[in-house]
PDB file of C-alpha atoms in Angstrom:
ATOM      1  CA  MET A   1      63.676 -34.136 -35.519  1.00 47.00           C
ATOM      2  CA  THR A   2      60.744 -35.911 -37.153  1.00 50.00           C
ATOM      3  CA  LYS A   3      58.413 -34.097 -39.522  1.00 49.00           C
ATOM      4  CA  THR A   4      55.552 -34.377 -36.998  1.00 46.00           C
ATOM      5  CA  LEU A   5      57.635 -32.938 -34.173  1.00 43.00           C
ATOM      6  CA  PHE A   6      58.874 -30.162 -36.443  1.00 44.00           C
ATOM      7  CA  THR A   7      55.287 -29.284 -37.401  1.00 48.00           C
ATOM      8  CA  LEU A   8      54.175 -29.195 -33.756  1.00 46.00           C
ATOM      9  CA  THR A   9      57.146 -27.034 -32.840  1.00 51.00           C
ATOM     10  CA  ARG A  10      56.326 -24.581 -35.617  1.00 56.00           C
ATOM     11  CA  ARG A  11      52.723 -24.419 -34.456  1.00 53.00           C
ATOM     12  CA  ALA A  12      53.784 -23.780 -30.890  1.00 51.00           C
ATOM     13  CA  ALA A  13      56.095 -21.026 -32.063  1.00 53.00           C
ATOM     14  CA  ALA A  14      53.290 -19.476 -34.104  1.00 53.00           C
ATOM     15  CA  VAL A  15      50.932 -19.516 -31.114  1.00 50.00           C
ATOM     16  CA  ALA A  16      53.621 -17.941 -28.963  1.00 51.00           C
ATOM     17  CA  LEU A  17      54.156 -15.192 -31.512  1.00 53.00           C
ATOM     18  CA  LEU A  18      50.433 -14.460 -31.657  1.00 53.00           C
ATOM     19  CA  ALA A  19      50.170 -14.350 -27.872  1.00 51.00           C
ATOM     20  CA  ALA A  20      53.310 -12.252 -27.412  1.00 51.00           C
ATOM     21  CA  PRO A  21      51.694  -8.872 -28.171  1.00 55.00           C
ATOM     22  CA  LEU A  22      48.977  -9.471 -25.557  1.00 50.00           C
ATOM     23  CA  PHE A  23      51.449 -10.409 -22.852  1.00 51.00           C
ATOM     24  CA  ALA A  24      53.714  -7.533 -23.808  1.00 52.00           C
ATOM     25  CA  GLN A  25      50.754  -5.187 -23.390  1.00 56.00           C
ATOM     26  CA  ALA A  26      49.877  -6.852 -20.088  1.00 69.00           C
ATOM     27  CA  ALA A  27      53.286  -5.950 -18.717  1.00 75.00           C
ATOM     28  CA  ASP A  28      52.515  -2.217 -18.785  1.00 90.00           C
ATOM     29  CA  TYR A  29      48.767  -2.540 -18.245  1.00 97.00           C
ATOM     30  CA  PRO A  30      46.886  -0.265 -18.229  1.00 97.00           C
ATOM     31  CA  SER A  31      48.296   2.316 -20.608  1.00 97.00           C
ATOM     32  CA  LYS A  32      44.985   3.791 -21.821  1.00 98.00           C
ATOM     33  CA  PRO A  33      41.366   4.236 -20.611  1.00 98.00           C
ATOM     34  CA  ILE A  34      39.313   1.177 -19.653  1.00 98.00           C
ATOM     35  CA  ARG A  35      35.751   0.827 -20.933  1.00 98.00           C
ATOM     36  CA  PHE A  36      33.398  -0.594 -18.283  1.00 98.00           C
ATOM     37  CA  ILE A  37      30.207  -1.768 -20.004  1.00 98.00           C
ATOM     38  CA  VAL A  38      27.079  -1.671 -17.851  1.00 96.00           C
ATOM     39  CA  PRO A  39      24.435  -3.704 -19.711  1.00 93.00           C
ATOM     40  CA  TYR A  40      21.528  -1.671 -18.341  1.00 86.00           C
ATOM     41  CA  THR A  41      20.169   1.857 -18.690  1.00 81.00           C
ATOM     42  CA  PRO A  42      21.504   4.701 -16.485  1.00 84.00           C
ATOM     43  CA  GLY A  43      19.951   5.295 -13.098  1.00 75.00           C
ATOM     44  CA  GLY A  44      19.699   1.751 -11.764  1.00 73.00           C
ATOM     45  CA  THR A  45      21.657  -0.284  -9.243  1.00 78.00           C
ATOM     46  CA  THR A  46      24.365  -1.357 -11.666  1.00 86.00           C
ATOM     47  CA  ASP A  47      24.969   2.201 -12.843  1.00 88.00           C
ATOM     48  CA  LEU A  48      25.364   3.495  -9.291  1.00 89.00           C
ATOM     49  CA  VAL A  49      27.778   0.723  -8.321  1.00 94.00           C
ATOM     50  CA  ALA A  50      29.802   0.970 -11.539  1.00 96.00           C
ATOM     51  CA  ARG A  51      30.317   4.719 -11.245  1.00 96.00           C
ATOM     52  CA  THR A  52      31.112   4.647  -7.530  1.00 97.00           C
ATOM     53  CA  VAL A  53      33.583   1.767  -7.747  1.00 98.00           C
ATOM     54  CA  GLY A  54      34.881   2.715 -11.194  1.00 98.00           C
ATOM     55  CA  GLN A  55      36.131   6.062  -9.914  1.00 98.00           C
ATOM     56  CA  LYS A  56      38.246   4.351  -7.250  1.00 98.00           C
ATOM     57  CA  VAL A  57      39.545   1.743  -9.702  1.00 98.00           C
ATOM     58  CA  SER A  58      40.564   4.588 -11.995  1.00 98.00           C
ATOM     59  CA  GLU A  59      42.549   6.203  -9.181  1.00 98.00           C
ATOM     60  CA  LYS A  60      44.212   2.886  -8.346  1.00 97.00           C
ATOM     61  CA  LEU A  61      45.198   2.033 -11.934  1.00 98.00           C
ATOM     62  CA  GLY A  62      46.024   5.564 -13.065  1.00 97.00           C
ATOM     63  CA  GLN A  63      43.722   5.466 -16.095  1.00 98.00           C
ATOM     64  CA  PRO A  64      40.117   6.616 -16.642  1.00 98.00           C
ATOM     65  CA  VAL A  65      37.391   3.997 -16.252  1.00 98.00           C
ATOM     66  CA  LEU A  66      34.703   5.011 -18.732  1.00 98.00           C
ATOM     67  CA  ILE A  67      31.165   3.811 -17.960  1.00 98.00           C
ATOM     68  CA  ASP A  68      29.367   2.662 -21.108  1.00 97.00           C
ATOM     69  CA  ASN A  69      25.641   1.974 -20.574  1.00 95.00           C
ATOM     70  CA  ARG A  70      24.320  -0.515 -23.146  1.00 93.00           C
ATOM     71  CA  GLY A  71      20.852  -1.629 -22.109  1.00 86.00           C
ATOM     72  CA  GLY A  72      18.569  -4.090 -23.846  1.00 84.00           C
ATOM     73  CA  ALA A  73      17.604  -7.768 -23.961  1.00 85.00           C
ATOM     74  CA  GLY A  74      17.885  -8.223 -20.207  1.00 83.00           C
ATOM     75  CA  GLY A  75      21.542  -7.180 -20.249  1.00 89.00           C
ATOM     76  CA  ASN A  76      22.487  -9.523 -23.092  1.00 93.00           C
ATOM     77  CA  ILE A  77      23.395  -6.771 -25.567  1.00 94.00           C
ATOM     78  CA  GLY A  78      25.985  -5.199 -23.303  1.00 96.00           C
ATOM     79  CA  MET A  79      27.526  -8.462 -22.150  1.00 97.00           C
ATOM     80  CA  ASP A  80      27.720  -9.707 -25.734  1.00 98.00           C
ATOM     81  CA  ALA A  81      29.870  -6.658 -26.505  1.00 98.00           C
ATOM     82  CA  VAL A  82      32.153  -7.671 -23.633  1.00 98.00           C
ATOM     83  CA  ALA A  83      32.365 -11.271 -24.853  1.00 98.00           C
ATOM     84  CA  LYS A  84      33.363 -10.127 -28.345  1.00 98.00           C
ATOM     85  CA  ALA A  85      35.915  -7.515 -27.219  1.00 98.00           C
ATOM     86  CA  ALA A  86      39.664  -8.029 -27.525  1.00 98.00           C
ATOM     87  CA  PRO A  87      41.058  -9.890 -24.489  1.00 98.00           C
ATOM     88  CA  ASP A  88      43.397  -7.067 -23.502  1.00 98.00           C
ATOM     89  CA  GLY A  89      41.686  -5.702 -20.379  1.00 98.00           C
ATOM     90  CA  TYR A  90      40.477  -2.482 -21.965  1.00 98.00           C
ATOM     91  CA  THR A  91      36.862  -3.663 -22.147  1.00 98.00           C
ATOM     92  CA  ILE A  92      35.239  -5.195 -19.086  1.00 98.00           C
ATOM     93  CA  GLY A  93      31.609  -5.723 -18.144  1.00 98.00           C
ATOM     94  CA  PHE A  94      29.203  -5.548 -15.228  1.00 98.00           C
ATOM     95  CA  GLY A  95      27.713  -9.045 -15.184  1.00 97.00           C
ATOM     96  CA  ALA A  96      24.878 -10.187 -12.965  1.00 94.00           C
ATOM     97  CA  ILE A  97      22.869 -13.159 -11.763  1.00 93.00           C
ATOM     98  CA  SER A  98      20.603 -12.539 -14.774  1.00 91.00           C
ATOM     99  CA  THR A  99      23.153 -12.121 -17.591  1.00 93.00           C
ATOM    100  CA  ASN A 100      25.560 -14.800 -16.407  1.00 95.00           C
ATOM    101  CA  ALA A 101      23.285 -17.419 -14.895  1.00 94.00           C
ATOM    102  CA  LEU A 102      19.570 -16.991 -15.649  1.00 92.00           C
ATOM    103  CA  ASN A 103      19.244 -15.548 -19.166  1.00 92.00           C
ATOM    104  CA  PRO A 104      20.699 -18.529 -21.073  1.00 92.00           C
ATOM    105  CA  HIS A 105      17.811 -20.635 -19.764  1.00 92.00           C
ATOM    106  CA  ILE A 106      14.983 -18.273 -20.726  1.00 90.00           C
ATOM    107  CA  TYR A 107      16.046 -16.467 -23.917  1.00 90.00           C
ATOM    108  CA  LYS A 108      15.354 -18.337 -27.136  1.00 87.00           C
ATOM    109  CA  SER A 109      18.621 -17.111 -28.626  1.00 89.00           C
ATOM    110  CA  MET A 110      21.864 -16.210 -26.847  1.00 93.00           C
ATOM    111  CA  ALA A 111      24.876 -14.697 -28.615  1.00 94.00           C
ATOM    112  CA  PHE A 112      27.269 -15.806 -25.878  1.00 96.00           C
ATOM    113  CA  ASP A 113      27.817 -18.607 -23.379  1.00 95.00           C
ATOM    114  CA  PRO A 114      28.497 -17.201 -19.894  1.00 94.00           C
ATOM    115  CA  ARG A 115      30.440 -20.322 -18.955  1.00 93.00           C
ATOM    116  CA  LYS A 116      32.905 -20.081 -21.859  1.00 96.00           C
ATOM    117  CA  ASP A 117      33.016 -16.534 -23.195  1.00 98.00           C
ATOM    118  CA  PHE A 118      34.148 -14.583 -20.129  1.00 98.00           C
ATOM    119  CA  THR A 119      37.012 -14.313 -17.671  1.00 98.00           C
ATOM    120  CA  ALA A 120      35.790 -13.784 -14.110  1.00 98.00           C
ATOM    121  CA  ILE A 121      37.567 -10.891 -12.372  1.00 98.00           C
ATOM    122  CA  SER A 122      35.812 -10.167  -9.057  1.00 98.00           C
ATOM    123  CA  LEU A 123      32.480 -10.285  -7.337  1.00 98.00           C
ATOM    124  CA  LEU A 124      31.070  -6.790  -6.755  1.00 98.00           C
ATOM    125  CA  GLY A 125      28.495  -7.657  -4.127  1.00 96.00           C
ATOM    126  CA  THR A 126      24.814  -8.321  -3.652  1.00 93.00           C
ATOM    127  CA  SER A 127      21.677  -6.243  -3.824  1.00 91.00           C
ATOM    128  CA  THR A 128      18.235  -6.386  -2.262  1.00 92.00           C
ATOM    129  CA  ILE A 129      15.015  -6.793  -4.205  1.00 95.00           C
ATOM    130  CA  VAL A 130      12.074  -4.902  -2.757  1.00 97.00           C
ATOM    131  CA  LEU A 131       8.374  -5.575  -3.341  1.00 98.00           C
ATOM    132  CA  GLU A 132       6.625  -2.202  -3.442  1.00 98.00           C
ATOM    133  CA  VAL A 133       3.410  -0.386  -4.272  1.00 98.00           C
ATOM    134  CA  PRO A 134       2.584   3.317  -4.757  1.00 98.00           C
ATOM    135  CA  ALA A 135       2.075   5.246  -1.528  1.00 97.00           C
ATOM    136  CA  ALA A 136      -1.570   5.829  -2.428  1.00 96.00           C
ATOM    137  CA  SER A 137      -2.254   2.088  -2.812  1.00 97.00           C
ATOM    138  CA  ALA A 138      -4.798   0.462  -0.518  1.00 97.00           C
ATOM    139  CA  VAL A 139      -2.426  -2.521  -0.212  1.00 98.00           C
ATOM    140  CA  LYS A 140      -0.322  -2.186   2.921  1.00 98.00           C
ATOM    141  CA  SER A 141       1.128  -5.685   3.438  1.00 98.00           C
ATOM    142  CA  VAL A 142       2.096  -8.872   1.639  1.00 98.00           C
ATOM    143  CA  PRO A 143      -1.005 -10.755   2.850  1.00 98.00           C
ATOM    144  CA  GLU A 144      -3.178  -7.915   1.512  1.00 98.00           C
ATOM    145  CA  LEU A 145      -1.380  -8.086  -1.849  1.00 98.00           C
ATOM    146  CA  ILE A 146      -1.912 -11.850  -2.023  1.00 98.00           C
ATOM    147  CA  ALA A 147      -5.604 -11.370  -1.256  1.00 98.00           C
ATOM    148  CA  ALA A 148      -5.884  -8.689  -3.965  1.00 97.00           C
ATOM    149  CA  ALA A 149      -4.088 -10.905  -6.498  1.00 97.00           C
ATOM    150  CA  LYS A 150      -6.412 -13.838  -5.779  1.00 97.00           C
ATOM    151  CA  LYS A 151      -9.434 -11.574  -6.105  1.00 96.00           C
ATOM    152  CA  ASN A 152      -8.109 -10.119  -9.392  1.00 94.00           C
ATOM    153  CA  PRO A 153      -6.296 -12.824 -11.417  1.00 96.00           C
ATOM    154  CA  GLY A 154      -3.868 -11.348 -13.918  1.00 96.00           C
ATOM    155  CA  LEU A 155      -2.711  -8.570 -11.608  1.00 97.00           C
ATOM    156  CA  PRO A 156       0.188  -6.811 -13.394  1.00 97.00           C
ATOM    157  CA  TYR A 157       3.573  -6.196 -11.803  1.00 98.00           C
ATOM    158  CA  ALA A 158       6.495  -4.160 -13.117  1.00 98.00           C
ATOM    159  CA  THR A 159      10.208  -4.941 -13.265  1.00 94.00           C
ATOM    160  CA  ALA A 160      13.284  -3.484 -14.915  1.00 86.00           C
ATOM    161  CA  GLY A 161      13.108  -6.099 -17.667  1.00 84.00           C
ATOM    162  CA  ALA A 162      12.393  -9.653 -18.754  1.00 82.00           C
ATOM    163  CA  GLY A 163      14.842 -12.196 -17.417  1.00 80.00           C
ATOM    164  CA  THR A 164      16.067  -9.968 -14.601  1.00 84.00           C
ATOM    165  CA  SER A 165      16.343 -11.169 -11.027  1.00 87.00           C
ATOM    166  CA  MET A 166      13.289  -8.980 -10.313  1.00 91.00           C
ATOM    167  CA  ASN A 167      11.344 -10.962 -12.931  1.00 91.00           C
ATOM    168  CA  LEU A 168      12.472 -14.137 -11.175  1.00 90.00           C
ATOM    169  CA  ALA A 169      11.328 -12.662  -7.843  1.00 94.00           C
ATOM    170  CA  GLY A 170       7.848 -12.117  -9.297  1.00 95.00           C
ATOM    171  CA  VAL A 171       7.699 -15.641 -10.712  1.00 92.00           C
ATOM    172  CA  MET A 172       8.706 -17.112  -7.355  1.00 91.00           C
ATOM    173  CA  PHE A 173       6.106 -14.955  -5.587  1.00 96.00           C
ATOM    174  CA  ALA A 174       3.310 -16.153  -7.889  1.00 95.00           C
ATOM    175  CA  GLN A 175       4.392 -19.789  -7.528  1.00 91.00           C
ATOM    176  CA  MET A 176       4.547 -19.690  -3.745  1.00 94.00           C
ATOM    177  CA  THR A 177       1.275 -17.800  -3.282  1.00 96.00           C
ATOM    178  CA  GLY A 178      -0.739 -19.600  -5.920  1.00 95.00           C
ATOM    179  CA  THR A 179      -1.605 -16.339  -7.640  1.00 96.00           C
ATOM    180  CA  GLU A 180      -1.716 -15.367 -11.312  1.00 95.00           C
ATOM    181  CA  LEU A 181       0.419 -12.308 -12.022  1.00 96.00           C
ATOM    182  CA  VAL A 182       1.190 -10.675 -15.359  1.00 95.00           C
ATOM    183  CA  HIS A 183       4.753  -9.471 -15.880  1.00 95.00           C
ATOM    184  CA  VAL A 184       5.180  -5.991 -17.378  1.00 96.00           C
ATOM    185  CA  ALA A 185       8.811  -5.644 -18.462  1.00 91.00           C
ATOM    186  CA  TYR A 186      10.241  -2.123 -18.671  1.00 89.00           C
ATOM    187  CA  LYS A 187      13.565  -1.022 -20.124  1.00 81.00           C
ATOM    188  CA  GLY A 188      15.196  -0.344 -16.780  1.00 81.00           C
ATOM    189  CA  SER A 189      14.056   0.632 -13.286  1.00 87.00           C
ATOM    190  CA  GLY A 190      13.694   4.332 -14.119  1.00 87.00           C
ATOM    191  CA  PRO A 191      10.742   4.068 -16.535  1.00 91.00           C
ATOM    192  CA  ALA A 192       8.989   1.535 -14.284  1.00 94.00           C
ATOM    193  CA  ILE A 193       9.357   3.745 -11.214  1.00 95.00           C
ATOM    194  CA  THR A 194       7.978   6.692 -13.205  1.00 95.00           C
ATOM    195  CA  ASP A 195       4.827   4.682 -13.943  1.00 97.00           C
ATOM    196  CA  MET A 196       4.627   3.610 -10.305  1.00 97.00           C
ATOM    197  CA  LEU A 197       4.820   7.231  -9.151  1.00 97.00           C
ATOM    198  CA  GLY A 198       2.128   8.108 -11.686  1.00 96.00           C
ATOM    199  CA  ASN A 199      -0.091   5.265 -10.416  1.00 95.00           C
ATOM    200  CA  ASN A 200      -0.072   3.703 -13.886  1.00 96.00           C
ATOM    201  CA  ILE A 201       0.915   0.329 -12.431  1.00 97.00           C
ATOM    202  CA  GLY A 202       0.341  -0.846  -8.902  1.00 97.00           C
ATOM    203  CA  VAL A 203       3.029  -3.408  -8.003  1.00 98.00           C
ATOM    204  CA  MET A 204       6.762  -3.610  -8.647  1.00 98.00           C
ATOM    205  CA  PHE A 205       9.719  -5.817  -7.813  1.00 98.00           C
ATOM    206  CA  ASP A 206      12.852  -3.660  -8.001  1.00 95.00           C
ATOM    207  CA  ASN A 207      16.471  -3.596  -6.941  1.00 89.00           C
ATOM    208  CA  LEU A 208      16.438  -1.495  -3.784  1.00 91.00           C
ATOM    209  CA  PRO A 209      19.056   1.154  -4.707  1.00 85.00           C
ATOM    210  CA  ALA A 210      16.888   2.509  -7.531  1.00 87.00           C
ATOM    211  CA  SER A 211      13.692   2.677  -5.457  1.00 93.00           C
ATOM    212  CA  LEU A 212      15.094   3.549  -2.040  1.00 93.00           C
ATOM    213  CA  PRO A 213      15.002   7.374  -2.438  1.00 93.00           C
ATOM    214  CA  HIS A 214      11.311   7.197  -3.406  1.00 96.00           C
ATOM    215  CA  ILE A 215      10.545   4.868  -0.483  1.00 97.00           C
ATOM    216  CA  GLN A 216      12.341   7.191   1.924  1.00 96.00           C
ATOM    217  CA  ALA A 217      10.465  10.165   0.459  1.00 97.00           C
ATOM    218  CA  GLY A 218       7.157   8.420   1.122  1.00 98.00           C
ATOM    219  CA  LYS A 219       6.224   8.127  -2.559  1.00 98.00           C
ATOM    220  CA  LEU A 220       6.471   4.334  -2.685  1.00 98.00           C
ATOM    221  CA  ARG A 221       5.581   1.817   0.027  1.00 98.00           C
ATOM    222  CA  ALA A 222       7.882  -1.164   0.614  1.00 98.00           C
ATOM    223  CA  LEU A 223       5.947  -4.304   1.534  1.00 98.00           C
ATOM    224  CA  ALA A 224       8.861  -6.741   1.875  1.00 98.00           C
ATOM    225  CA  VAL A 225      12.407  -7.503   0.786  1.00 97.00           C
ATOM    226  CA  ALA A 226      13.299 -10.699  -1.035  1.00 96.00           C
ATOM    227  CA  GLY A 227      16.585 -11.548   0.667  1.00 92.00           C
ATOM    228  CA  PRO A 228      17.232 -13.922   3.568  1.00 93.00           C
ATOM    229  CA  ALA A 229      17.562 -11.000   6.022  1.00 93.00           C
ATOM    230  CA  ARG A 230      16.150  -7.512   6.441  1.00 94.00           C
ATOM    231  CA  SER A 231      17.937  -4.685   4.695  1.00 93.00           C
ATOM    232  CA  PRO A 232      19.867  -2.261   6.932  1.00 89.00           C
ATOM    233  CA  SER A 233      18.426   0.484   4.730  1.00 90.00           C
ATOM    234  CA  LEU A 234      14.849  -0.613   5.566  1.00 94.00           C
ATOM    235  CA  PRO A 235      15.073  -2.178   9.030  1.00 95.00           C
ATOM    236  CA  ASP A 236      11.305  -1.977   9.591  1.00 97.00           C
ATOM    237  CA  VAL A 237      10.403  -3.774   6.367  1.00 98.00           C
ATOM    238  CA  PRO A 238       9.991  -7.563   6.753  1.00 98.00           C
ATOM    239  CA  THR A 239      11.512 -10.236   4.562  1.00 98.00           C
ATOM    240  CA  MET A 240       9.161 -12.275   2.389  1.00 98.00           C
ATOM    241  CA  ALA A 241       9.641 -15.174   4.784  1.00 97.00           C
ATOM    242  CA  GLU A 242       8.667 -12.994   7.755  1.00 98.00           C
ATOM    243  CA  ALA A 243       5.634 -11.787   5.793  1.00 97.00           C
ATOM    244  CA  GLY A 244       4.373 -15.356   5.462  1.00 96.00           C
ATOM    245  CA  LEU A 245       6.240 -16.865   2.486  1.00 97.00           C
ATOM    246  CA  LYS A 246       8.391 -19.385   4.331  1.00 95.00           C
ATOM    247  CA  GLY A 247      11.431 -20.436   2.298  1.00 93.00           C
ATOM    248  CA  TYR A 248      11.301 -17.442  -0.054  1.00 94.00           C
ATOM    249  CA  ALA A 249      14.779 -15.936  -0.521  1.00 90.00           C
ATOM    250  CA  LEU A 250      16.454 -14.346  -3.517  1.00 90.00           C
ATOM    251  CA  GLU A 251      19.598 -12.219  -3.357  1.00 90.00           C
ATOM    252  CA  PRO A 252      20.914 -10.859  -6.683  1.00 91.00           C
ATOM    253  CA  TRP A 253      24.687 -10.835  -7.135  1.00 95.00           C
ATOM    254  CA  PHE A 254      26.905  -8.862  -9.496  1.00 96.00           C
ATOM    255  CA  GLY A 255      30.457  -9.271 -10.762  1.00 98.00           C
ATOM    256  CA  VAL A 256      33.115  -7.922 -13.113  1.00 98.00           C
ATOM    257  CA  TYR A 257      33.932  -9.999 -16.184  1.00 98.00           C
ATOM    258  CA  GLY A 258      36.289  -9.589 -19.101  1.00 98.00           C
ATOM    259  CA  PRO A 259      36.392 -11.441 -22.427  1.00 98.00           C
ATOM    260  CA  ALA A 260      37.630 -15.027 -22.373  1.00 98.00           C
ATOM    261  CA  LYS A 261      41.391 -15.604 -22.267  1.00 98.00           C
ATOM    262  CA  LEU A 262      42.394 -12.412 -20.473  1.00 98.00           C
ATOM    263  CA  PRO A 263      46.128 -12.572 -19.634  1.00 98.00           C
ATOM    264  CA  ALA A 264      46.771 -13.469 -15.998  1.00 98.00           C
ATOM    265  CA  PRO A 265      48.672 -10.210 -15.226  1.00 97.00           C
ATOM    266  CA  VAL A 266      45.681  -8.181 -16.443  1.00 98.00           C
ATOM    267  CA  VAL A 267      43.238 -10.232 -14.363  1.00 98.00           C
ATOM    268  CA  LYS A 268      45.471  -9.767 -11.325  1.00 98.00           C
ATOM    269  CA  ALA A 269      45.709  -5.995 -11.786  1.00 98.00           C
ATOM    270  CA  LEU A 270      41.966  -5.591 -12.256  1.00 98.00           C
ATOM    271  CA  ASN A 271      41.081  -7.919  -9.407  1.00 98.00           C
ATOM    272  CA  GLU A 272      43.335  -6.107  -6.957  1.00 98.00           C
ATOM    273  CA  ALA A 273      41.954  -2.726  -8.005  1.00 98.00           C
ATOM    274  CA  PHE A 274      38.304  -3.763  -7.645  1.00 98.00           C
ATOM    275  CA  VAL A 275      38.793  -5.630  -4.365  1.00 98.00           C
ATOM    276  CA  GLU A 276      40.642  -2.645  -2.900  1.00 98.00           C
ATOM    277  CA  ALA A 277      37.970  -0.201  -4.113  1.00 98.00           C
ATOM    278  CA  LEU A 278      35.114  -2.285  -2.698  1.00 98.00           C
ATOM    279  CA  ALA A 279      36.814  -2.384   0.710  1.00 98.00           C
ATOM    280  CA  MET A 280      37.192   1.411   0.993  1.00 98.00           C
ATOM    281  CA  PRO A 281      35.098   2.807   3.887  1.00 97.00           C
ATOM    282  CA  ASP A 282      33.586   5.631   1.813  1.00 97.00           C
ATOM    283  CA  VAL A 283      32.602   3.240  -0.985  1.00 97.00           C
ATOM    284  CA  LYS A 284      31.112   0.744   1.461  1.00 96.00           C
ATOM    285  CA  ALA A 285      29.166   3.479   3.226  1.00 93.00           C
ATOM    286  CA  LYS A 286      27.781   5.002   0.035  1.00 92.00           C
ATOM    287  CA  LEU A 287      26.696   1.682  -1.455  1.00 92.00           C
ATOM    288  CA  ALA A 288      25.310   0.343   1.816  1.00 89.00           C
ATOM    289  CA  GLN A 289      23.245   3.501   2.209  1.00 84.00           C
ATOM    290  CA  ALA A 290      21.771   2.764  -1.220  1.00 83.00           C
ATOM    291  CA  GLY A 291      20.885  -0.811  -0.282  1.00 83.00           C
ATOM    292  CA  PHE A 292      23.848  -2.553  -1.935  1.00 90.00           C
ATOM    293  CA  SER A 293      26.243  -4.840  -0.042  1.00 92.00           C
ATOM    294  CA  PRO A 294      29.713  -4.528  -1.641  1.00 96.00           C
ATOM    295  CA  ARG A 295      32.086  -7.487  -1.525  1.00 96.00           C
ATOM    296  CA  GLY A 296      35.091  -8.375  -3.635  1.00 98.00           C
ATOM    297  CA  SER A 297      36.355 -11.894  -4.315  1.00 98.00           C
ATOM    298  CA  THR A 298      39.014 -13.895  -6.076  1.00 98.00           C
ATOM    299  CA  PRO A 299      38.451 -14.653  -9.776  1.00 98.00           C
ATOM    300  CA  GLN A 300      37.989 -18.329  -8.897  1.00 98.00           C
ATOM    301  CA  GLU A 301      35.266 -17.558  -6.363  1.00 98.00           C
ATOM    302  CA  LEU A 302      33.298 -15.665  -9.000  1.00 98.00           C
ATOM    303  CA  THR A 303      33.853 -18.464 -11.522  1.00 97.00           C
ATOM    304  CA  THR A 304      32.507 -21.033  -9.066  1.00 97.00           C
ATOM    305  CA  LEU A 305      29.518 -18.866  -8.148  1.00 96.00           C
ATOM    306  CA  THR A 306      28.670 -18.364 -11.822  1.00 96.00           C
ATOM    307  CA  GLU A 307      28.812 -22.099 -12.563  1.00 96.00           C
ATOM    308  CA  ASN A 308      26.748 -23.064  -9.511  1.00 94.00           C
ATOM    309  CA  GLU A 309      24.102 -20.406 -10.125  1.00 93.00           C
ATOM    310  CA  TYR A 310      23.895 -21.345 -13.808  1.00 94.00           C
ATOM    311  CA  GLN A 311      22.854 -24.846 -12.796  1.00 93.00           C
ATOM    312  CA  ARG A 312      20.532 -23.769  -9.966  1.00 89.00           C
ATOM    313  CA  LEU A 313      18.649 -21.107 -11.918  1.00 89.00           C
ATOM    314  CA  GLY A 314      18.352 -23.377 -14.922  1.00 89.00           C
ATOM    315  CA  ASP A 315      16.266 -25.710 -12.776  1.00 86.00           C
ATOM    316  CA  VAL A 316      14.194 -22.812 -11.401  1.00 83.00           C
ATOM    317  CA  ALA A 317      13.522 -21.335 -14.858  1.00 86.00           C
ATOM    318  CA  LYS A 318      12.548 -24.718 -16.294  1.00 85.00           C
ATOM    319  CA  LYS A 319      10.133 -25.414 -13.451  1.00 81.00           C
ATOM    320  CA  ALA A 320       8.563 -21.967 -13.797  1.00 77.00           C
ATOM    321  CA  GLY A 321       8.407 -22.088 -17.584  1.00 82.00           C
ATOM    322  CA  MET A 322      10.158 -18.718 -17.829  1.00 84.00           C
ATOM    323  CA  THR A 323      10.771 -17.408 -21.339  1.00 82.00           C
ATOM    324  CA  ALA A 324      11.885 -14.146 -22.923  1.00 80.00           C
ATOM    325  CA  ASP A 325      12.367 -12.958 -26.496  1.00 72.00           C
TER     326      ASP A 325
END
């Protein structure tokens, strides 16, 4: 054996020894509670989905799934914690179109690279963005909102945060209508909805699950939904395209990610548990009622979606000049 070959063999053996504990743990995974980081404040779409699905995943895997809300920086703080966690399957995160595709193009500084620092586990599904105003507003349709925005340049609109898909929805709306809107970023849907209900701000783009109860109670008025089709939860509310913005369509997606280099057996166990949970009739009914469309996937499907959306939204953000601190 040559010296070079001997050195390579020793290195290979060392790598194998370092990896052995992880794969040994993977064999009896999970043997303790799993922390599921939701990178947003409680009360929003992600929180509802995580708690509903997490309970079923816990039953499937035989270990508690502990929801850990870590809001801030458009979801970047929570997902950074996931990226830096040990790759053992005991810390996973609730990624989204914003954290894993849009944010890297608009934040001046990113602590992680969504293309390299995560292991895709499963898609969770898609949500609906709703354009809404307070019930007392004189604006009753999208054309009326456009007219009001043109009459009052700088019209403010609320979202759950800078860099969110709702922020993107507002940017697209302004671009396509030729209006000047001012983005007011809140720390989650809850605080923004509170100001909407108090008539402190007059327009909001929000993920439907958080606003739906207030729309159904008649406290907020839905003008349109941003997706390519009407929401089953709001069958009488038109899409943006139906309301006059031809070609407007935005459908936020969400997925489960772990740190990079998760062992294959762990990925398999988590994927099977999430896909099974998302297919349960009671889970599907509860989430659909809230305006969320649950759908599991293979890890590769989520990886491909993330890569494609990273490229697509990079172009959109650049064209719009979107930035966030």
